[in-house]
Coordinates of C-alpha atoms in Angstrom, one line a residue:
X1 CA 76.0 -58.7 -40.7
X2 CA 75.9 -55.1 -39.6
X3 CA 73.2 -52.9 -40.9
X4 CA 74.3 -49.6 -42.5
X5 CA 72.5 -46.6 -41.0
X6 CA 71.1 -44.2 -43.6
X7 CA 70.1 -40.6 -43.4
X8 CA 66.5 -40.2 -42.5
X9 CA 63.9 -37.6 -43.4
X10 CA 61.2 -36.6 -40.9
X11 CA 58.8 -39.4 -40.1
X12 CA 61.5 -42.1 -40.4
X13 CA 61.5 -42.4 -44.2
X14 CA 64.8 -42.3 -46.1
X15 CA 65.7 -39.1 -47.9
X16 CA 65.5 -39.3 -51.8
X17 CA 68.3 -41.4 -53.2
X18 CA 69.1 -43.2 -49.9
X19 CA 68.2 -46.8 -49.6
X20 CA 66.3 -47.8 -46.4
X21 CA 65.3 -50.9 -44.5
X22 CA 62.3 -51.2 -42.2
X23 CA 61.8 -54.4 -40.2
X24 CA 58.3 -55.9 -40.6
X25 CA 56.0 -54.8 -37.8
X26 CA 54.2 -57.5 -35.9
X27 CA 51.0 -57.2 -38.1
X28 CA 53.0 -57.4 -41.3
X29 CA 55.0 -60.4 -40.1
X30 CA 52.0 -62.5 -39.0
X31 CA 50.3 -61.7 -42.3
X32 CA 53.4 -62.7 -44.2
X33 CA 53.6 -66.0 -42.3
X34 CA 50.0 -66.9 -43.0
X35 CA 49.9 -66.0 -46.7
X36 CA 47.9 -68.4 -48.9
X37 CA 47.6 -68.4 -52.7
X38 CA 44.1 -69.8 -52.4
X39 CA 42.8 -66.8 -50.4
X40 CA 44.9 -63.8 -51.2
X41 CA 45.2 -61.2 -48.4
X42 CA 43.9 -58.2 -50.3
X43 CA 42.0 -55.1 -49.3
X44 CA 39.7 -53.9 -52.1
X45 CA 38.7 -50.2 -52.4
X46 CA 36.7 -48.6 -55.1
X47 CA 36.0 -44.8 -55.5
X48 CA 33.1 -43.9 -57.8
X49 CA 33.4 -40.6 -59.7
X50 CA 30.7 -38.9 -61.7
X51 CA 33.1 -37.9 -64.5
X52 CA 36.1 -39.4 -66.2
X53 CA 39.7 -38.8 -65.2
X54 CA 42.5 -37.8 -67.6
X55 CA 45.0 -40.7 -67.9
X56 CA 48.1 -38.6 -67.9
X57 CA 47.0 -36.3 -65.1
X58 CA 46.0 -39.2 -62.9
X59 CA 49.3 -41.0 -63.4
X60 CA 51.2 -37.9 -62.5
X61 CA 49.0 -37.2 -59.5
X62 CA 49.3 -40.7 -58.1
X63 CA 53.1 -40.6 -58.7
X64 CA 53.2 -37.4 -56.7
X65 CA 51.1 -39.0 -53.9
X66 CA 53.5 -41.8 -53.6
X67 CA 56.4 -39.4 -53.5
X68 CA 54.7 -37.5 -50.6
X69 CA 54.1 -40.8 -48.8
X70 CA 57.4 -42.7 -49.4
X71 CA 56.6 -45.3 -46.8
X72 CA 54.3 -46.8 -49.5
X73 CA 57.2 -47.3 -51.9
X74 CA 58.4 -50.5 -50.4
X75 CA 59.1 -54.1 -51.4
X76 CA 60.1 -57.2 -49.4
X77 CA 63.9 -57.4 -49.2
X78 CA 65.5 -60.7 -50.2
X79 CA 66.8 -62.6 -47.1
X80 CA 68.9 -65.6 -46.3
X81 CA 67.3 -68.8 -45.0
X82 CA 68.7 -68.0 -41.5
X83 CA 67.5 -64.4 -41.4
X84 CA 65.8 -63.4 -38.2
X85 CA 63.8 -60.5 -39.7
X86 CA 61.6 -59.8 -42.6
X87 CA 62.5 -56.3 -43.9
X88 CA 60.8 -53.8 -46.1
X89 CA 63.2 -52.1 -48.6
X90 CA 62.1 -48.5 -49.2
X91 CA 62.7 -47.8 -52.9
X92 CA 62.1 -44.1 -53.3
X93 CA 60.4 -44.7 -56.6
X94 CA 58.1 -47.3 -58.0
X95 CA 59.5 -50.5 -59.5
X96 CA 56.3 -51.0 -61.6
X97 CA 53.6 -48.6 -62.8
X98 CA 50.7 -49.2 -60.3
X99 CA 48.2 -47.4 -62.5
X100 CA 46.4 -49.1 -65.4
X101 CA 43.7 -47.9 -67.8
X102 CA 42.2 -51.0 -69.5
X103 CA 40.0 -50.3 -72.5
X104 CA 36.4 -49.4 -71.7
X105 CA 34.4 -52.6 -72.2
X106 CA 31.2 -54.2 -70.8
X107 CA 32.0 -55.9 -67.5
X108 CA 35.2 -53.8 -66.9
X109 CA 34.2 -53.0 -63.3
X110 CA 33.3 -56.6 -62.5
X111 CA 36.6 -57.8 -63.8
X112 CA 38.6 -55.2 -61.8
X113 CA 36.7 -56.2 -58.7
X114 CA 37.4 -59.9 -59.3
X115 CA 41.0 -59.3 -59.8
X116 CA 41.2 -57.2 -56.6
X117 CA 39.9 -60.2 -54.7
X118 CA 41.7 -63.0 -56.6
X119 CA 45.2 -61.6 -57.3
X120 CA 47.3 -59.8 -54.7
X121 CA 49.9 -57.3 -55.8
X122 CA 53.5 -58.7 -55.5
X123 CA 55.4 -57.9 -52.4
X124 CA 58.6 -58.1 -54.3
X125 CA 57.9 -55.0 -56.4
X126 CA 57.3 -51.5 -55.1
X127 CA 54.5 -50.3 -54.4
X128 CA 52.4 -53.3 -53.2
X129 CA 49.2 -52.0 -54.6
X130 CA 47.4 -51.5 -57.9
X131 CA 45.0 -48.8 -59.2
X132 CA 42.7 -49.8 -62.1
X133 CA 40.5 -47.2 -63.7
X134 CA 37.4 -49.0 -64.8
X135 CA 35.1 -47.5 -67.4
X136 CA 32.0 -49.0 -69.1
X137 CA 31.1 -48.0 -72.7
X138 CA 28.2 -45.5 -72.8
X139 CA 28.2 -45.0 -69.1
X140 CA 29.1 -41.7 -67.4
X141 CA 31.8 -41.6 -64.9
X142 CA 34.5 -44.1 -63.9
X143 CA 35.6 -46.1 -60.9
X144 CA 39.0 -46.2 -59.3
X145 CA 39.6 -49.7 -58.1
X146 CA 42.4 -50.3 -55.7
X147 CA 43.9 -53.7 -54.8
X148 CA 46.2 -53.5 -51.7
X149 CA 48.3 -56.3 -50.3
X150 CA 47.2 -56.3 -46.7
X151 CA 50.6 -57.6 -45.5
X152 CA 52.0 -54.1 -46.3
X153 CA 49.1 -51.6 -46.2
X154 CA 45.6 -51.3 -44.8
X155 CA 42.5 -49.5 -46.2
X156 CA 42.9 -46.2 -44.4
X157 CA 46.5 -45.9 -45.5
X158 CA 45.5 -46.4 -49.1
X159 CA 42.7 -43.9 -48.7
X160 CA 45.3 -41.3 -47.6
X161 CA 47.2 -42.0 -50.8
X162 CA 44.0 -41.6 -52.8
X163 CA 43.2 -38.4 -51.0
X164 CA 46.6 -36.9 -51.7
X165 CA 46.3 -37.9 -55.4
X166 CA 42.9 -36.1 -55.5
X167 CA 44.4 -33.0 -54.0
X168 CA 47.2 -33.0 -56.6
X169 CA 44.8 -33.8 -59.5
X170 CA 42.1 -31.3 -58.5
X171 CA 42.1 -27.6 -58.9
X172 CA 42.5 -26.7 -55.2
X173 CA 44.2 -27.9 -52.1
X174 CA 42.1 -29.2 -49.2
X175 CA 43.0 -28.6 -45.6
X176 CA 44.4 -31.4 -43.6
X177 CA 41.7 -33.7 -42.1
X178 CA 41.4 -33.6 -38.3
X179 CA 42.4 -36.6 -36.2
X180 CA 39.5 -39.0 -35.6
X181 CA 37.4 -37.9 -32.7
X182 CA 37.0 -40.6 -30.0
X183 CA 34.6 -40.1 -27.1
X184 CA 36.0 -40.1 -23.6
X185 CA 36.1 -43.6 -22.3
X186 CA 35.9 -45.0 -18.8
X187 CA 37.7 -48.0 -17.5
X188 CA 36.1 -51.4 -18.3
X189 CA 33.3 -52.1 -15.8
X190 CA 33.5 -55.9 -16.2
X191 CA 34.5 -58.9 -18.3
X192 CA 33.1 -59.4 -21.7
X193 CA 30.2 -61.9 -21.9
X194 CA 32.3 -63.8 -24.4
X195 CA 35.5 -64.5 -22.5
X196 CA 38.7 -65.1 -24.4
X197 CA 38.9 -68.8 -23.5
X198 CA 35.3 -69.5 -24.5
X199 CA 34.9 -71.2 -27.9
X200 CA 32.9 -68.8 -30.1
X201 CA 30.3 -69.6 -32.7
X202 CA 31.4 -70.0 -36.2
X203 CA 29.6 -68.9 -39.4
X204 CA 27.5 -71.9 -40.4
X205 CA 28.2 -73.2 -43.9
X206 CA 25.8 -72.3 -46.6
X207 CA 25.6 -73.8 -50.1
X208 CA 28.9 -73.0 -51.8
X209 CA 28.2 -75.6 -54.5
X210 CA 29.7 -79.0 -55.2
X211 CA 33.1 -77.7 -56.4
X212 CA 33.6 -74.2 -55.0
X213 CA 36.4 -72.2 -56.5
X214 CA 38.9 -71.1 -53.8
X215 CA 39.0 -67.4 -52.9
X216 CA 36.6 -64.7 -52.0
X217 CA 33.3 -63.4 -53.4
X218 CA 31.7 -60.1 -52.6
X219 CA 28.4 -58.2 -52.6
X220 CA 28.2 -54.4 -52.4
X221 CA 25.1 -52.4 -51.4
X222 CA 24.1 -48.9 -50.5
X223 CA 22.0 -48.3 -47.5
X224 CA 20.7 -45.4 -45.4
X225 CA 22.8 -44.5 -42.4
X226 CA 20.7 -45.6 -39.4
X227 CA 19.3 -42.7 -37.4
X228 CA 20.1 -42.1 -33.8
X229 CA 18.2 -40.0 -31.3
X230 CA 20.0 -36.9 -30.1
X231 CA 22.2 -37.6 -27.2
X232 CA 22.1 -41.4 -27.7
X233 CA 24.9 -43.2 -25.7
X234 CA 25.8 -45.3 -28.7
X235 CA 27.4 -44.6 -32.1
X236 CA 26.6 -45.7 -35.7
X237 CA 29.5 -48.1 -35.2
X238 CA 27.6 -49.7 -32.2
X239 CA 24.5 -49.9 -34.4
X240 CA 26.6 -51.7 -37.1
X241 CA 28.0 -54.0 -34.4
X242 CA 24.6 -55.0 -33.1
X243 CA 23.3 -55.5 -36.6
X244 CA 26.3 -57.8 -37.3
X245 CA 25.7 -59.8 -34.2
X246 CA 21.9 -60.2 -34.9
X247 CA 22.7 -61.2 -38.5
X248 CA 25.2 -63.9 -37.6
X249 CA 23.0 -65.3 -34.9
X250 CA 20.0 -65.2 -37.3
X251 CA 21.9 -66.9 -40.0
X252 CA 23.2 -69.7 -37.8
X253 CA 19.7 -70.4 -36.6
X254 CA 18.3 -70.6 -40.1
X255 CA 21.1 -73.1 -40.9
X256 CA 20.3 -75.2 -37.8
X257 CA 23.9 -74.8 -36.5
X258 CA 24.2 -76.9 -33.3
X259 CA 26.0 -74.0 -31.6
X260 CA 23.6 -71.3 -32.6
X261 CA 22.0 -70.9 -29.2
X262 CA 24.8 -71.9 -26.9
X263 CA 28.1 -70.4 -28.1
X264 CA 28.9 -66.7 -27.7
X265 CA 29.8 -64.4 -30.6
X266 CA 33.1 -62.6 -30.8
X267 CA 33.3 -59.9 -33.5
X268 CA 36.7 -58.5 -34.4
X269 CA 36.8 -54.7 -34.7
X270 CA 39.8 -52.7 -36.0
X271 CA 40.5 -49.5 -34.0
X272 CA 42.5 -46.8 -35.8
X273 CA 43.8 -43.8 -33.8
X274 CA 45.9 -42.3 -36.6
X275 CA 45.5 -38.7 -37.7
X276 CA 44.0 -38.5 -41.2
X277 CA 46.1 -35.5 -42.3
X278 CA 49.0 -35.5 -44.7
X279 CA 51.3 -36.8 -42.0
X280 CA 49.3 -40.0 -41.4
X281 CA 51.6 -43.0 -40.9
X282 CA 51.4 -45.3 -43.9
X283 CA 51.3 -49.1 -43.3
X284 CA 49.1 -51.3 -41.2
X285 CA 48.1 -49.0 -38.4
X286 CA 45.1 -50.5 -36.7
X287 CA 44.8 -52.6 -33.6
X288 CA 42.3 -55.4 -33.4
X289 CA 39.9 -55.8 -30.5
X290 CA 37.1 -58.3 -30.0
X291 CA 33.6 -57.4 -29.0
X292 CA 31.8 -60.2 -27.2
X293 CA 28.1 -61.2 -27.1
X294 CA 26.6 -63.9 -24.9
X295 CA 24.7 -66.5 -26.8
X296 CA 21.4 -65.2 -25.3
X297 CA 21.9 -61.6 -26.3
X298 CA 21.2 -61.7 -30.0
X299 CA 18.3 -64.2 -29.6
X300 CA 14.9 -63.7 -31.3
X301 CA 13.0 -60.9 -29.7
X302 CA 16.1 -59.3 -28.2
X303 CA 15.8 -55.9 -26.6
X304 CA 17.7 -53.9 -29.3
X305 CA 17.8 -50.7 -27.2
X306 CA 19.5 -52.6 -24.3
X307 CA 21.8 -54.4 -26.6
X308 CA 22.9 -51.0 -28.1
X309 CA 23.7 -49.6 -24.7
X310 CA 25.6 -52.7 -23.6
X311 CA 27.6 -52.7 -26.9
X312 CA 28.5 -49.0 -26.5
X313 CA 29.9 -49.7 -23.1
X314 CA 32.0 -52.6 -24.4
X315 CA 33.3 -50.7 -27.5
X316 CA 34.2 -47.6 -25.4
X317 CA 36.1 -49.8 -23.0
X318 CA 38.0 -51.7 -25.7
X319 CA 39.0 -48.5 -27.5
X320 CA 40.4 -47.0 -24.3
X321 CA 42.4 -50.1 -23.4
X322 CA 46.1 -50.0 -24.5
X323 CA 47.3 -53.2 -26.1
X324 CA 49.6 -54.3 -29.0
X325 CA 48.0 -54.4 -32.5
X326 CA 47.5 -58.2 -32.4
X327 CA 47.8 -58.8 -28.6
X328 CA 50.8 -59.7 -26.5
X329 CA 51.0 -63.3 -27.7
X330 CA 51.6 -62.1 -31.3
X331 CA 54.4 -59.8 -30.1
X332 CA 56.1 -62.8 -28.4
X333 CA 55.6 -65.0 -31.4
X334 CA 57.4 -62.5 -33.7
X335 CA 60.3 -61.8 -31.4
X336 CA 63.5 -62.4 -33.5
X337 CA 64.7 -65.3 -31.4
X338 CA 64.6 -67.8 -34.2
X339 CA 65.0 -67.5 -38.0
X340 CA 61.8 -66.2 -39.7
X341 CA 61.4 -69.6 -41.5
X342 CA 61.1 -71.4 -38.2
X343 CA 58.8 -68.7 -36.8
X344 CA 56.6 -68.9 -39.9
X345 CA 56.2 -72.7 -39.5
X346 CA 55.3 -72.2 -35.8
X347 CA 52.9 -69.4 -36.5
X348 CA 51.0 -71.4 -39.2
X349 CA 50.8 -74.4 -36.9
X350 CA 49.5 -72.4 -34.1
X351 CA 47.0 -70.7 -36.4
X352 CA 45.5 -74.1 -37.3
X353 CA 45.4 -75.2 -33.6
X354 CA 43.8 -71.8 -32.6
X355 CA 41.2 -71.8 -35.5
X356 CA 38.3 -73.0 -33.3
X357 CA 38.9 -70.0 -31.0
X358 CA 39.2 -67.4 -33.8
X359 CA 36.6 -64.7 -33.6
X360 CA 33.3 -65.3 -35.3
X361 CA 33.5 -62.6 -37.9
X362 CA 35.0 -59.1 -38.5
X363 CA 33.3 -55.7 -38.8
X364 CA 35.5 -53.0 -40.1
X365 CA 33.7 -49.6 -40.1
X366 CA 35.7 -46.9 -41.8
X367 CA 33.1 -44.4 -40.8
X368 CA 32.4 -41.2 -42.7
X369 CA 35.1 -40.8 -45.4
X370 CA 37.1 -37.8 -44.1
X371 CA 38.3 -36.6 -47.5
X372 CA 36.4 -34.8 -50.3
X373 CA 38.1 -36.9 -52.9
X374 CA 37.6 -34.1 -55.4
X375 CA 39.1 -34.9 -58.8
X376 CA 38.4 -31.6 -60.4
X377 CA 36.4 -31.9 -63.6
X378 CA 35.9 -35.6 -62.9
X379 CA 34.0 -34.6 -59.7
X380 CA 33.8 -35.7 -56.1
X381 CA 33.4 -39.3 -55.0
X382 CA 29.8 -40.3 -54.9
X383 CA 30.5 -43.6 -53.2
X384 CA 33.4 -45.4 -51.6
X385 CA 33.4 -49.1 -50.9
X386 CA 36.0 -51.1 -49.0
X387 CA 36.2 -54.9 -48.5
X388 CA 38.4 -56.7 -46.0
X389 CA 39.7 -60.2 -46.7
X390 CA 37.4 -63.0 -45.6
X391 CA 39.8 -65.9 -45.2
X392 CA 38.9 -69.0 -43.3
X393 CA 38.3 -69.8 -40.4
X394 CA 36.1 -66.7 -40.2
X395 CA 35.0 -66.8 -43.8
X396 CA 32.8 -63.7 -43.7
X397 CA 33.6 -60.0 -43.2
X398 CA 31.4 -56.9 -43.0
X399 CA 33.0 -53.6 -44.1
X400 CA 31.3 -50.2 -44.1
X401 CA 32.0 -46.6 -45.0
X402 CA 29.7 -43.6 -45.5
X403 CA 29.8 -40.9 -48.2
X404 CA 27.2 -38.3 -48.9
X405 CA 25.0 -39.4 -46.1
X406 CA 24.8 -43.0 -47.5
X407 CA 26.2 -46.2 -46.0
X408 CA 28.2 -48.4 -48.3
X409 CA 28.3 -52.0 -47.2
X410 CA 30.6 -54.7 -48.5
X411 CA 29.9 -58.3 -47.6
X412 CA 32.9 -60.5 -48.5
X413 CA 33.0 -64.3 -48.0
X414 CA 35.1 -67.4 -48.6
X415 CA 33.7 -69.4 -51.5
X416 CA 34.5 -72.6 -49.6
X417 CA 32.0 -71.5 -46.9
X418 CA 29.2 -69.7 -48.7
X419 CA 27.6 -69.3 -52.1
X420 CA 26.3 -66.3 -54.0
X421 CA 22.7 -66.9 -52.9
X422 CA 24.0 -67.1 -49.3
X423 CA 25.6 -63.7 -49.6
X424 CA 22.3 -62.2 -50.8
X425 CA 20.4 -63.7 -47.9
X426 CA 23.0 -62.5 -45.4
X427 CA 22.8 -59.0 -46.9
X428 CA 19.0 -59.0 -46.6
X429 CA 19.3 -60.0 -42.9
X430 CA 21.9 -57.3 -42.2
X431 CA 19.7 -54.7 -43.9
X432 CA 16.7 -55.7 -41.8
X433 CA 18.6 -55.9 -38.5
X434 CA 20.4 -52.5 -39.2
X435 CA 17.0 -50.9 -39.7
X436 CA 15.9 -52.3 -36.4
X437 CA 18.6 -50.2 -34.6
X438 CA 17.4 -46.9 -36.1
X439 CA 15.8 -44.4 -33.8
X440 CA 12.7 -44.6 -36.0
X441 CA 12.2 -48.2 -35.0
X442 CA 14.0 -48.6 -31.6

């Protein structure tokens, strides 16, 4: 059936009143194929404010933010069984109100967090995200808790929406944020010590309990940003990467995993080159790269300084390398040569077969939050946490952001792999290993 061409505004989004269709990009399609009710594919974000927001003003500001970023106003278009494409349908206005203000009650924040992990927003209603304003009785301030369906949007895109809402809500307009600065990179000097065909280490199982409830659990902590000497060849992101590798290796040894000292680690790292200004493309805009570590590198007594330098070389090379968001194989897998139903079955089957070669874990470092997130009399954000989905076979993700000179770490794990006490132990390990990368200790 022929597709009608519709008038477009700048940026490829439909003009008000004009329906629009956008084929799923590769990342969206693969995520849609691999959707599971047991482990919803959600990104959780929470913004802590020192004061409380006015309900009417926030609803109006967020509605204006969605209007300014109409690519977020999308829903999955119904399709025939033989359709060759998934398509987003741009709606121009919300199908449902994404903002909710539940009554202030004890445990309101905990419930909002749990829902963000356990219940994904529907893809069939625009927009595919929720904003819950959590307030506790007798407590100052409030928390804006976002739940984002990762098939449609990623964390940075949602943060751009939040920043626009803050600009509308607040008493002043903030200048556009600059594009993220990336250091000049040289061509890769050699192969990663964890080659793509090498079977990587997995996260060793902990003690999830006799009858674990499916889904994810999460632990949020605030840490000091690790210090670096002036002119250090590595970044905070490299320090976080080394701390992640040391933590996983340490955990696997304490669990007596048979592969702890002989399999390499591969840590997935999202790279985002988008500008952070008002023109930022909305959707899933990161590309995934894998940072490899030989099994011997994160061993006890490792030379942390040497590991930091080696990691910096690897991450610079990976950022400079041009590649599709999920690699060339995913681009081939999503080519519209077969109906999407057939491609979905094939993708799910290949995912099961490829599980042993999936990367060990994921570290997503948002970095310093580039927006003031100033909500007028409610104040500026004092903390921002993100958490990335921790679906099996990885089962554990580390997500970090920094606000006000503090590092906000989210550990998120699959309940079928780890229990709450395991999460606490992993957090303690990470804190210790991150401190070991600081210029005060290295």
